[in-house]
XYZ file of N, CA and C in Angstrom:
789
model
N 0.901 -1.176 -0.044
C 0.003 -0.036 -0.017
C 0.860 1.282 0.007
N 0.588 2.216 -0.942
C 1.474 3.390 -1.003
C 1.017 4.402 0.141
N 1.781 5.447 0.345
C 1.568 6.412 1.444
C 0.226 7.122 1.169
N -0.065 7.405 -0.084
C -1.261 8.135 -0.493
C -2.566 7.319 -0.088
N -2.570 6.065 -0.472
C -3.711 5.196 -0.065
C -3.754 5.042 1.416
N -2.624 4.840 2.042
C -2.604 4.672 3.514
C -3.182 5.881 4.218
N -2.832 7.022 3.729
C -3.399 8.268 4.282
C -4.904 8.385 4.170
N -5.407 8.073 2.957
C -6.812 8.131 2.705
C -7.589 7.095 3.624
N -7.032 5.941 3.685
C -7.676 4.883 4.525
C -7.660 5.253 6.023
N -6.579 5.825 6.428
C -6.473 6.236 7.836
C -7.379 7.479 8.188
N -7.498 8.388 7.215
C -8.208 9.620 7.453
C -9.835 9.423 7.184
N -10.063 8.827 6.088
C -11.461 8.727 5.641
C -12.092 7.355 5.625
N -11.282 6.310 5.855
C -11.871 4.929 5.830
C -12.696 4.653 7.079
N -13.709 3.805 6.836
C -14.625 3.509 7.986
C -14.615 2.058 8.268
N -13.596 1.283 7.739
C -13.570 -0.129 8.028
C -13.547 -0.389 9.577
N -14.329 -1.356 10.032
C -14.360 -1.642 11.419
C -15.299 -0.792 12.200
N -15.919 0.227 11.661
C -16.910 1.053 12.275
C -18.317 0.635 11.945
N -19.175 0.935 12.916
C -20.616 0.573 12.785
C -21.436 1.829 12.756
N -22.272 1.977 11.649
C -23.002 3.225 11.480
C -24.511 2.935 11.443
N -25.265 3.536 12.360
C -26.687 3.498 12.416
C -27.245 4.744 11.612
N -28.150 4.412 10.649
C -28.738 5.526 9.879
C -30.246 5.450 10.065
N -30.844 6.361 10.692
C -32.319 6.343 10.928
C -33.021 6.735 9.621
N -34.208 6.236 9.479
C -35.052 6.471 8.254
C -34.287 6.140 6.982
N -33.724 4.931 7.010
C -32.774 4.635 5.826
C -33.352 3.577 4.900
N -34.691 3.449 4.849
C -35.267 2.441 3.850
C -35.385 3.120 2.479
N -35.257 4.402 2.378
C -35.352 5.125 1.065
C -34.673 6.475 1.081
N -34.648 7.176 0.004
C -34.250 8.557 -0.113
C -32.836 8.802 0.413
N -32.652 9.920 1.051
C -31.361 10.362 1.554
C -30.777 9.296 2.542
N -31.566 8.827 3.399
C -31.084 7.848 4.446
C -30.507 6.577 3.781
N -31.188 6.117 2.778
C -30.657 4.875 2.098
C -29.360 5.258 1.308
N -29.332 6.367 0.663
C -28.106 6.811 -0.101
C -26.914 6.918 0.872
N -27.123 7.520 2.036
C -26.046 7.687 2.984
C -25.623 6.301 3.568
N -26.573 5.417 3.840
C -26.194 4.112 4.325
C -25.383 3.355 3.310
N -25.744 3.420 2.049
C -24.977 2.779 1.004
C -23.611 3.384 0.891
N -23.453 4.701 0.965
C -22.153 5.354 0.882
C -21.279 4.989 2.003
N -21.796 4.883 3.205
C -21.031 4.496 4.391
C -20.573 3.038 4.242
N -21.489 2.190 3.686
C -21.070 0.775 3.493
C -19.883 0.744 2.474
N -19.989 1.499 1.451
C -18.986 1.521 0.343
C -17.626 2.077 0.893
N -17.713 2.853 2.026
C -16.473 3.370 2.645
C -15.948 2.366 3.728
N -16.666 1.264 3.844
C -16.171 0.192 4.725
C -16.854 -0.034 6.070
N -17.913 0.842 6.337
C -18.614 0.675 7.556
C -19.649 -0.447 7.538
N -19.892 -1.095 8.707
C -20.994 -1.898 8.872
C -22.148 -0.989 9.093
N -23.226 -1.257 8.348
C -24.400 -0.295 8.461
C -25.586 -0.914 9.117
N -26.349 -0.140 9.840
C -27.589 -0.555 10.552
C -28.690 0.200 9.965
N -29.608 -0.398 9.278
C -30.724 0.292 8.689
C -31.838 0.355 9.634
N -32.476 1.580 9.687
C -33.623 1.761 10.628
C -34.858 2.320 9.984
N -35.969 1.849 10.463
C -37.238 2.358 9.981
C -38.355 1.681 10.854
N -39.621 2.053 10.616
C -40.715 1.408 11.280
C -41.234 0.201 10.500
N -41.157 0.295 9.208
C -41.791 -0.664 8.320
C -40.744 -1.819 8.008
N -40.935 -3.022 8.550
C -39.942 -4.071 8.415
C -39.843 -4.567 6.992
N -40.950 -4.422 6.275
C -40.960 -4.968 4.864
C -40.149 -3.974 4.019
N -40.328 -2.701 4.207
C -39.489 -1.690 3.464
C -37.972 -1.840 3.894
N -37.712 -2.101 5.099
C -36.337 -2.276 5.593
C -35.711 -3.449 4.908
N -36.435 -4.591 4.783
C -35.923 -5.774 4.222
C -35.594 -5.576 2.712
N -36.493 -4.802 2.041
C -36.226 -4.495 0.665
C -35.039 -3.582 0.514
N -34.848 -2.661 1.448
C -33.701 -1.761 1.395
C -32.421 -2.576 1.642
N -32.451 -3.500 2.519
C -31.323 -4.404 2.796
C -30.893 -5.140 1.526
N -31.912 -5.702 0.867
C -31.640 -6.499 -0.377
C -31.034 -5.655 -1.471
N -31.560 -4.443 -1.575
C -31.007 -3.506 -2.609
C -29.639 -3.092 -2.230
N -29.317 -2.851 -1.000
C -27.965 -2.459 -0.529
C -26.998 -3.519 -0.766
N -27.392 -4.753 -0.491
C -26.445 -5.876 -0.675
C -26.193 -6.071 -2.131
N -27.165 -5.833 -2.966
C -26.938 -5.936 -4.428
C -25.940 -4.908 -4.921
N -26.098 -3.681 -4.423
C -25.225 -2.585 -4.867
C -23.863 -2.657 -4.201
N -23.804 -3.239 -3.043
C -22.448 -3.286 -2.379
C -22.380 -4.740 -1.732
N -21.999 -5.708 -2.557
C -22.011 -7.183 -2.095
C -21.183 -7.431 -0.869
N -20.135 -6.603 -0.643
C -19.303 -6.849 0.515
C -19.804 -6.270 1.804
N -20.918 -5.534 1.697
C -21.467 -4.829 2.834
C -21.926 -5.747 3.973
N -21.673 -5.271 5.212
C -22.179 -5.962 6.420
C -23.390 -5.090 6.854
N -24.566 -5.716 6.766
C -25.819 -4.970 7.027
C -26.668 -5.570 8.105
N -27.184 -4.755 8.983
C -28.137 -5.215 10.007
C -29.387 -4.354 9.915
N -30.514 -4.895 10.474
C -31.723 -4.126 10.480
C -32.155 -3.873 11.952
N -32.626 -2.657 12.208
C -33.047 -2.352 13.577
C -34.319 -1.532 13.454
N -35.455 -2.204 13.657
C -36.752 -1.478 13.487
C -37.165 -0.864 14.800
N -37.435 0.439 14.767
C -37.995 1.042 15.944
C -38.566 2.444 15.484
N -39.499 2.967 16.255
C -40.145 4.264 16.008
C -39.291 5.335 16.701
N -38.652 6.220 15.812
C -37.717 7.164 16.370
C -38.436 8.210 17.332
N -39.726 8.285 17.196
C -40.485 9.255 18.115
C -40.777 8.680 19.455
N -40.558 7.410 19.657
C -40.900 6.724 20.942
C -39.623 6.657 21.761
N -39.467 7.508 22.779
C -38.253 7.600 23.528
C -37.874 6.293 24.202
N -38.796 5.648 24.812
C -38.534 4.343 25.521
C -38.219 3.271 24.531
N -38.935 3.177 23.423
C -38.612 2.084 22.413
C -37.193 2.347 21.833
N -36.849 3.608 21.598
C -35.530 3.914 21.050
C -34.426 3.486 22.051
N -34.604 3.816 23.320
C -33.594 3.503 24.296
C -33.424 1.942 24.446
N -34.616 1.165 24.429
C -34.522 -0.226 24.550
C -33.750 -0.789 23.333
N -34.145 -0.384 22.145
C -33.550 -0.946 20.875
C -32.033 -0.672 20.875
N -31.664 0.550 21.235
C -30.285 0.918 21.168
C -29.439 0.112 22.209
N -29.983 -0.004 23.440
C -29.257 -0.659 24.474
C -29.162 -2.131 24.156
N -30.188 -2.745 23.575
C -30.103 -4.179 23.209
C -29.113 -4.372 22.140
N -29.089 -3.499 21.108
C -28.138 -3.655 20.024
C -26.689 -3.514 20.596
N -26.429 -2.544 21.369
C -25.065 -2.381 21.944
C -24.663 -3.641 22.745
N -25.599 -4.191 23.533
C -25.281 -5.398 24.320
C -25.042 -6.611 23.528
N -25.810 -6.735 22.436
C -25.811 -8.020 21.657
C -24.986 -7.952 20.403
N -24.851 -6.819 19.802
C -24.223 -6.712 18.507
C -22.906 -5.873 18.472
N -22.702 -5.115 19.536
C -21.516 -4.340 19.571
C -21.778 -2.860 19.487
N -20.779 -2.020 19.573
C -20.873 -0.529 19.653
C -21.353 0.103 18.349
N -22.151 1.119 18.510
C -22.491 1.965 17.395
C -21.524 3.159 17.426
N -20.679 3.195 16.444
C -19.572 4.209 16.331
C -20.071 5.550 15.705
N -21.026 5.383 14.727
C -21.508 6.487 14.000
C -23.038 6.483 14.017
N -23.615 7.638 14.277
C -25.065 7.795 14.131
C -25.433 8.852 13.184
N -26.260 8.542 12.222
C -26.768 9.549 11.224
C -28.276 9.753 11.554
N -28.611 10.806 12.123
C -30.048 11.122 12.450
C -30.705 11.671 11.212
N -31.346 10.831 10.379
C -31.833 11.279 9.097
C -33.397 11.276 9.115
N -34.058 10.409 9.953
C -35.472 10.296 9.911
C -36.136 11.697 9.983
N -37.133 11.914 9.090
C -37.833 13.168 9.049
C -39.045 13.018 8.183
N -39.901 14.103 8.200
C -41.081 14.138 7.389
C -41.376 15.629 7.001
N -42.285 15.731 6.028
C -42.660 17.051 5.551
C -44.193 17.101 5.492
N -44.728 18.261 5.714
C -46.198 18.457 5.464
C -46.327 19.952 5.089
N -47.000 20.157 3.954
C -47.168 21.450 3.459
C -48.608 21.981 3.551
N -48.718 23.188 4.175
C -49.988 23.884 4.272
C -49.794 25.335 4.616
N -50.637 26.254 4.240
C -50.492 27.656 4.677
C -50.491 27.793 6.202
N -49.617 28.583 6.735
C -49.466 28.646 8.176
C -50.661 29.042 8.884
N -51.510 29.871 8.316
C -52.743 30.278 9.055
C -53.735 29.101 9.191
N -53.614 28.155 8.308
C -54.532 26.961 8.449
C -53.804 25.677 8.816
N -52.571 25.782 9.229
C -51.767 24.548 9.480
C -52.351 23.807 10.606
N -52.591 22.489 10.390
C -53.281 21.654 11.438
C -52.317 21.495 12.640
N -52.857 21.667 13.872
C -52.046 21.597 15.078
C -51.493 20.238 15.279
N -52.250 19.086 14.865
C -51.726 17.797 15.031
C -50.560 17.509 14.129
N -50.575 18.095 12.983
C -49.405 17.993 12.042
C -48.194 18.755 12.542
N -48.458 19.849 13.189
C -47.320 20.641 13.753
C -46.667 19.769 14.863
N -47.480 19.156 15.661
C -46.875 18.324 16.768
C -46.135 17.099 16.169
N -46.702 16.521 15.073
C -46.110 15.353 14.449
C -44.777 15.719 13.813
N -44.692 16.907 13.217
C -43.383 17.416 12.696
C -42.373 17.572 13.760
N -42.747 18.122 14.844
C -41.849 18.347 15.988
C -41.292 17.026 16.507
N -42.243 16.023 16.729
C -41.776 14.741 17.232
C -40.853 13.985 16.247
N -41.213 14.065 14.946
C -40.505 13.297 13.938
C -39.197 13.947 13.593
N -39.131 15.240 13.432
C -37.984 15.920 12.959
C -36.980 16.388 14.075
N -37.587 16.714 15.222
C -36.721 17.174 16.370
C -36.647 16.131 17.453
N -37.762 15.617 17.879
C -37.792 14.628 18.990
C -36.969 13.389 18.596
N -36.918 13.011 17.409
C -36.192 11.806 16.946
C -34.660 12.052 17.145
N -34.229 13.253 16.856
C -32.763 13.575 17.035
C -32.361 13.527 18.445
N -33.248 14.076 19.295
C -33.006 14.004 20.770
C -33.008 12.561 21.219
N -34.128 11.831 20.890
C -34.269 10.430 21.339
C -33.076 9.499 20.949
N -32.856 9.494 19.695
C -31.789 8.557 19.178
C -30.426 9.096 19.613
N -30.225 10.397 19.504
C -28.928 10.932 19.843
C -28.595 10.747 21.272
N -29.506 10.882 22.168
C -29.268 10.619 23.606
C -28.992 9.198 23.868
N -29.775 8.280 23.275
C -29.607 6.826 23.530
C -28.233 6.333 23.044
N -27.817 6.812 21.908
C -26.478 6.365 21.335
C -25.324 7.074 22.083
N -25.572 8.347 22.343
C -24.440 9.095 22.936
C -24.060 8.602 24.262
N -24.994 8.050 25.062
C -24.676 7.506 26.380
C -23.627 6.424 26.267
N -23.707 5.632 25.314
C -22.701 4.561 25.056
C -21.416 5.181 24.508
N -21.521 6.106 23.600
C -20.315 6.730 23.018
C -19.514 7.423 24.111
N -20.193 8.121 24.990
C -19.509 8.812 26.090
C -18.706 7.927 26.992
N -19.326 6.724 27.296
C -18.605 5.733 28.018
C -17.285 5.324 27.394
N -17.357 5.264 26.019
C -16.162 4.789 25.298
C -15.134 5.905 24.954
N -15.737 7.186 25.113
C -14.832 8.305 24.923
C -14.651 8.674 23.453
N -15.541 8.199 22.564
C -15.495 8.568 21.171
C -16.833 8.287 20.435
N -17.070 8.970 19.406
C -18.244 8.712 18.583
C -18.556 9.857 17.606
N -19.237 9.572 16.585
C -19.573 10.526 15.559
C -21.148 10.565 15.349
N -21.686 11.836 15.491
C -23.122 11.967 15.258
C -23.329 12.981 14.181
N -24.014 12.686 13.154
C -24.299 13.487 11.932
C -25.815 13.670 11.850
N -26.315 14.817 12.103
C -27.701 15.112 12.048
C -28.009 15.724 10.610
N -29.149 15.313 10.070
C -29.545 15.829 8.799
C -30.517 17.039 8.972
N -29.942 18.196 8.643
C -30.676 19.482 8.709
C -31.317 19.683 7.294
N -31.317 20.907 6.855
C -31.969 21.237 5.546
C -31.459 22.689 5.182
N -31.656 22.995 3.914
C -31.460 24.431 3.555
C -32.477 25.266 4.345
N -33.560 24.671 4.781
C -34.567 25.379 5.625
C -34.086 25.597 7.059
N -32.868 25.124 7.426
C -32.275 25.526 8.647
C -31.963 26.967 8.619
N -31.695 27.528 7.437
C -31.289 28.943 7.284
C -32.332 29.756 6.550
N -33.146 29.120 5.684
C -34.027 29.909 4.863
C -35.468 29.343 4.945
N -36.450 30.151 4.596
C -37.859 29.755 4.659
C -38.546 29.892 3.287
N -39.572 29.086 3.032
C -40.394 29.197 1.855
C -41.860 29.133 2.283
N -42.816 29.676 1.499
C -44.194 29.628 1.910
C -44.663 28.163 2.123
N -45.539 28.036 3.074
C -46.279 26.720 3.217
C -45.608 25.700 3.995
N -44.346 25.953 4.533
C -43.640 24.960 5.336
C -42.938 25.589 6.606
N -43.662 26.572 7.141
C -43.082 27.243 8.287
C -42.753 26.310 9.467
N -43.660 25.325 9.817
C -43.322 24.464 10.894
C -42.157 23.544 10.592
N -42.066 23.048 9.331
C -40.939 22.258 8.929
C -39.656 23.071 9.098
N -39.644 24.381 8.630
C -38.519 25.245 8.770
C -38.113 25.429 10.252
N -39.093 25.520 11.080
C -38.875 25.664 12.528
C -38.112 24.384 13.041
N -38.593 23.130 12.641
C -37.968 21.942 13.113
C -36.524 21.937 12.635
N -36.227 22.280 11.393
C -34.820 22.074 10.904
C -33.981 23.165 11.501
N -34.500 24.366 11.842
C -33.752 25.349 12.615
C -33.320 24.713 13.984
N -34.316 24.035 14.629
C -34.093 23.408 15.927
C -33.024 22.331 15.774
N -33.030 21.542 14.718
C -32.015 20.529 14.605
C -30.634 21.132 14.488
N -30.571 22.215 13.720
C -29.265 22.914 13.669
C -28.754 23.333 14.999
N -29.654 23.934 15.850
C -29.229 24.350 17.155
C -29.030 23.161 18.118
N -29.766 22.084 17.978
C -29.554 20.961 18.858
C -28.176 20.338 18.483
N -27.779 20.434 17.278
C -26.460 19.925 16.850
C -25.364 20.691 17.571
N -25.523 22.020 17.686
C -24.617 22.875 18.386
C -24.544 22.546 19.830
N -25.802 22.217 20.447
C -25.848 21.840 21.787
C -25.237 20.550 22.095
N -25.381 19.527 21.228
C -24.753 18.251 21.379
C -23.232 18.439 21.408
N -22.711 19.232 20.502
C -21.269 19.420 20.384
C -20.736 20.100 21.694
N -21.482 21.097 22.233
C -21.147 21.799 23.334
C -21.099 20.938 24.604
N -22.148 19.973 24.715
C -22.093 19.082 25.877
C -21.144 17.910 25.710
N -20.998 17.406 24.580
C -20.357 16.074 24.378
C -18.964 16.088 23.740
N -18.506 17.273 23.290
C -17.125 17.285 22.668
C -16.080 16.906 23.741
N -16.332 17.309 24.974
C -15.355 17.025 26.081
C -15.299 15.470 26.314
N -16.288 14.691 25.814
C -16.215 13.280 25.987
C -15.689 12.588 24.716
N -15.161 13.313 23.741
C -14.528 12.691 22.556
C -15.518 12.561 21.431
N -16.734 13.070 21.512
C -17.670 12.936 20.400
C -17.545 14.190 19.461
N -17.803 13.914 18.172
C -17.941 14.962 17.192
C -19.388 14.952 16.720
N -20.115 16.085 16.896
C -21.519 16.181 16.527
C -21.685 17.279 15.519
N -22.047 16.963 14.303
C -22.175 17.857 13.209
C -23.435 17.615 12.448
N -23.707 18.442 11.475
C -24.895 18.274 10.643
C -24.590 18.538 9.182
N -25.399 17.920 8.349
C -25.422 18.150 6.881
C -26.743 18.854 6.562
N -26.734 19.925 5.852
C -27.940 20.626 5.439
C -28.096 20.554 3.918
N -28.882 19.523 3.437
C -29.090 19.393 2.012
C -29.931 20.524 1.445
N -29.654 20.954 0.229
C -30.578 21.809 -0.517
C -31.668 20.991 -1.075
N -32.058 21.324 -2.316
C -33.169 20.561 -2.946
C -32.651 19.364 -3.673
N -33.038 18.183 -3.199
C -32.615 16.892 -3.693
C -33.833 16.126 -4.252
N -33.566 15.361 -5.375
C -34.570 14.499 -5.901
C -34.757 13.305 -5.052
N -35.751 13.372 -4.107
C -36.038 12.248 -3.132
C -37.556 12.029 -3.108
N -37.956 10.885 -2.525
C -39.383 10.623 -2.382
C -40.102 11.779 -1.575
N -39.417 12.384 -0.638
C -40.018 13.498 0.176
C -40.326 14.700 -0.754
N -39.587 14.855 -1.852
C -39.729 15.966 -2.741
C -40.450 15.557 -4.050
N -40.988 14.440 -4.048
C -41.547 13.883 -5.369
C -42.530 14.873 -5.989
N -43.422 15.502 -5.224
C -44.380 16.374 -5.752
C -43.661 17.605 -6.342
N -42.614 18.075 -5.750
C -41.881 19.272 -6.297
C -41.137 18.879 -7.577
N -40.528 17.731 -7.494
C -39.772 17.245 -8.724
C -40.722 17.097 -9.908
N -41.915 16.673 -9.671
C -42.913 16.470 -10.755
C -43.565 17.789 -11.214
N -43.290 18.932 -10.531
C -43.904 20.169 -10.866
C -42.998 20.947 -11.794
N -43.196 21.057 -13.073
C -42.345 21.806 -13.960
C -42.122 23.242 -13.558
N -43.087 23.899 -13.001
C -42.924 25.300 -12.673
C -41.986 25.427 -11.507
N -42.021 24.495 -10.534
C -41.136 24.533 -9.387
C -39.741 24.233 -9.816
N -39.578 23.175 -10.644
C -38.234 22.854 -11.126
C -37.549 23.905 -11.959
N -38.373 24.681 -12.672
C -37.882 25.762 -13.501
C -37.440 26.877 -12.532
N -38.224 27.171 -11.471
C -37.861 28.174 -10.451
C -36.519 27.756 -9.726
N -36.480 26.508 -9.428
C -35.292 26.009 -8.694
C -34.022 26.118 -9.546
N -34.139 25.810 -10.835
C -32.982 25.950 -11.687
C -32.472 27.393 -11.785
N -33.353 28.311 -11.759
C -32.985 29.777 -11.847
C -32.501 30.255 -10.461
N -33.107 29.691 -9.444
C -32.734 30.165 -8.044
C -31.387 29.637 -7.550
N -31.037 28.410 -7.977
C -29.826 27.727 -7.518
C -28.670 28.034 -8.452
N -27.491 28.578 -7.919
C -26.391 28.815 -8.790
C -26.052 27.592 -9.573
N -26.018 26.428 -8.992
C -25.697 25.117 -9.723
C -26.774 24.781 -10.753
N -27.933 25.412 -10.663
C -28.946 25.379 -11.734
C -29.564 23.983 -11.915
N -29.688 23.196 -10.848
C -30.310 21.916 -10.942
C -30.642 21.302 -9.576
N -31.416 20.213 -9.579
C -31.696 19.429 -8.407
C -30.384 18.736 -7.983
N -30.169 18.470 -6.686
C -29.094 17.656 -6.210
C -29.384 16.174 -6.368
N -28.334 15.401 -6.496
C -28.553 13.958 -6.556
C -28.048 13.384 -5.219
N -28.821 12.461 -4.664
C -28.587 12.084 -3.306
C -27.180 11.525 -3.049
N -26.574 10.925 -4.091
C -25.233 10.423 -3.910
C -24.163 11.558 -3.674
N -24.634 12.847 -3.997
C -23.721 13.941 -3.806
C -23.641 14.376 -2.256
N -24.410 13.704 -1.410
C -24.370 13.965 0.016
C -23.371 13.025 0.688
N -23.027 11.987 0.043
C -22.183 10.881 0.655
C -20.845 11.433 1.103
N -20.145 12.215 0.274
C -18.831 12.670 0.664
C -18.833 13.457 1.930
N -19.788 14.316 2.095
C -19.892 15.098 3.318
C -20.101 14.178 4.494
N -20.990 13.161 4.376
C -21.267 12.254 5.446
C -20.070 11.373 5.835
N -19.372 10.862 4.840
C -18.157 10.141 5.079
C -17.091 11.000 5.811
N -16.945 12.165 5.449
C -16.063 13.113 6.044
C -16.365 13.323 7.538
N -17.605 13.624 7.813
C -18.037 13.920 9.129
C -18.136 12.597 10.005
N -18.106 11.466 9.394
C -18.094 10.150 10.103
C -16.699 9.589 10.324
N -15.689 10.275 9.785
C -14.334 9.655 9.699
C -13.356 10.475 10.591
N -12.154 9.949 10.692
C -11.130 10.641 11.534
C -10.712 11.922 10.908
N -11.042 12.131 9.643
C -10.619 13.388 8.991
C -11.270 14.595 9.618
N -12.417 14.399 10.309
C -13.121 15.508 10.988
C -13.009 15.479 12.459
N -11.850 15.082 12.961
C -11.653 14.857 14.439
C -11.697 16.128 15.257
N -11.582 17.410 14.594
C -11.667 18.570 15.313
C -12.822 19.529 14.775
N -13.666 18.880 14.042
C -14.859 19.575 13.486
C -16.023 19.273 14.409
N -16.644 20.286 14.994
C -17.660 20.072 16.003
C -18.715 21.115 15.951
N -19.966 20.798 16.009
C -21.057 21.739 16.003
C -21.267 22.484 14.729
N -20.761 21.883 13.595
C -20.821 22.581 12.299
C -22.009 22.060 11.522
N -22.650 23.035 10.782
C -23.733 22.638 9.782
C -23.114 22.809 8.446
N -22.933 21.715 7.705
C -22.343 21.729 6.389
C -23.477 21.803 5.298
N -23.586 22.908 4.658
C -24.523 23.027 3.611
C -24.103 22.340 2.288
N -24.914 21.495 1.753
C -24.674 20.795 0.478
C -25.809 21.206 -0.362
N -25.735 22.323 -1.152
C -27.001 22.873 -1.672
C -26.804 23.623 -2.990
N -25.711 23.402 -3.602
C -25.451 24.060 -4.952
C -25.408 25.543 -4.787
N -25.121 26.063 -3.538
C -24.910 27.524 -3.346
C -26.221 28.307 -3.161
N -27.335 27.634 -3.024
C -28.591 28.358 -2.896
C -28.676 29.183 -1.639
N -28.028 28.685 -0.528
C -28.144 29.426 0.730
C -27.223 30.649 0.826
N -26.357 30.784 -0.133
C -25.403 31.977 -0.057
C -25.631 32.988 -1.133
N -26.750 32.811 -1.950
C -27.020 33.719 -3.072
C -28.471 34.264 -3.001
N -28.592 35.461 -3.593
C -29.918 36.079 -3.754
C -30.350 36.080 -5.207
């Protein structure tokens, strides 16, 4: 092995690491799980629907035959269930070295008519899940004195659009919760950061992708002039999950084609 390859493996390689990705049966979560597996990590897929999880596992094994894959089904909004599932996995299957808090949902409605139950659901799914899973996993990481947490924010962590004010509020909260995690847990050897995707072609955005008017607006509004591809998030996730980011903490990394820095 030459020095160049040795450096890359030492800095960015994830061989021997175990990564849990919440909400990883499709979309961004699946793409990140696949990318982490390709970087050498053992991946743990999570979701509520065991059938969808099994399908995701089969697809991942087909795309990355050497991957070591486990399934861990639990509801990220149920604090007790999360704690039980994480504790049992740690006891029976070994340490979780990397956590990617990806699970989330969207609901669009004018703010003046936004249903209160949907607002509560957004809070629990997008913010409560990051607290629930982050806390359960971090307790074990703190004991070991090391760990990587990557929370998935959004371009809406910094910007707002009509019809999604509660979603915007949740993603702003995830950005600040990331800062809080880093502030509390950096002293214990954890690096807690976030990725803020711009507009990506995912199942969550299917309605927007199918809308020619919105896609035309997006192309004009984004300096890169296009939708993002989910695989373009992998490099940021591998970096924040690896030794290369050993002194990066509390950072929100925007992967958005420059939409958040332009008018």
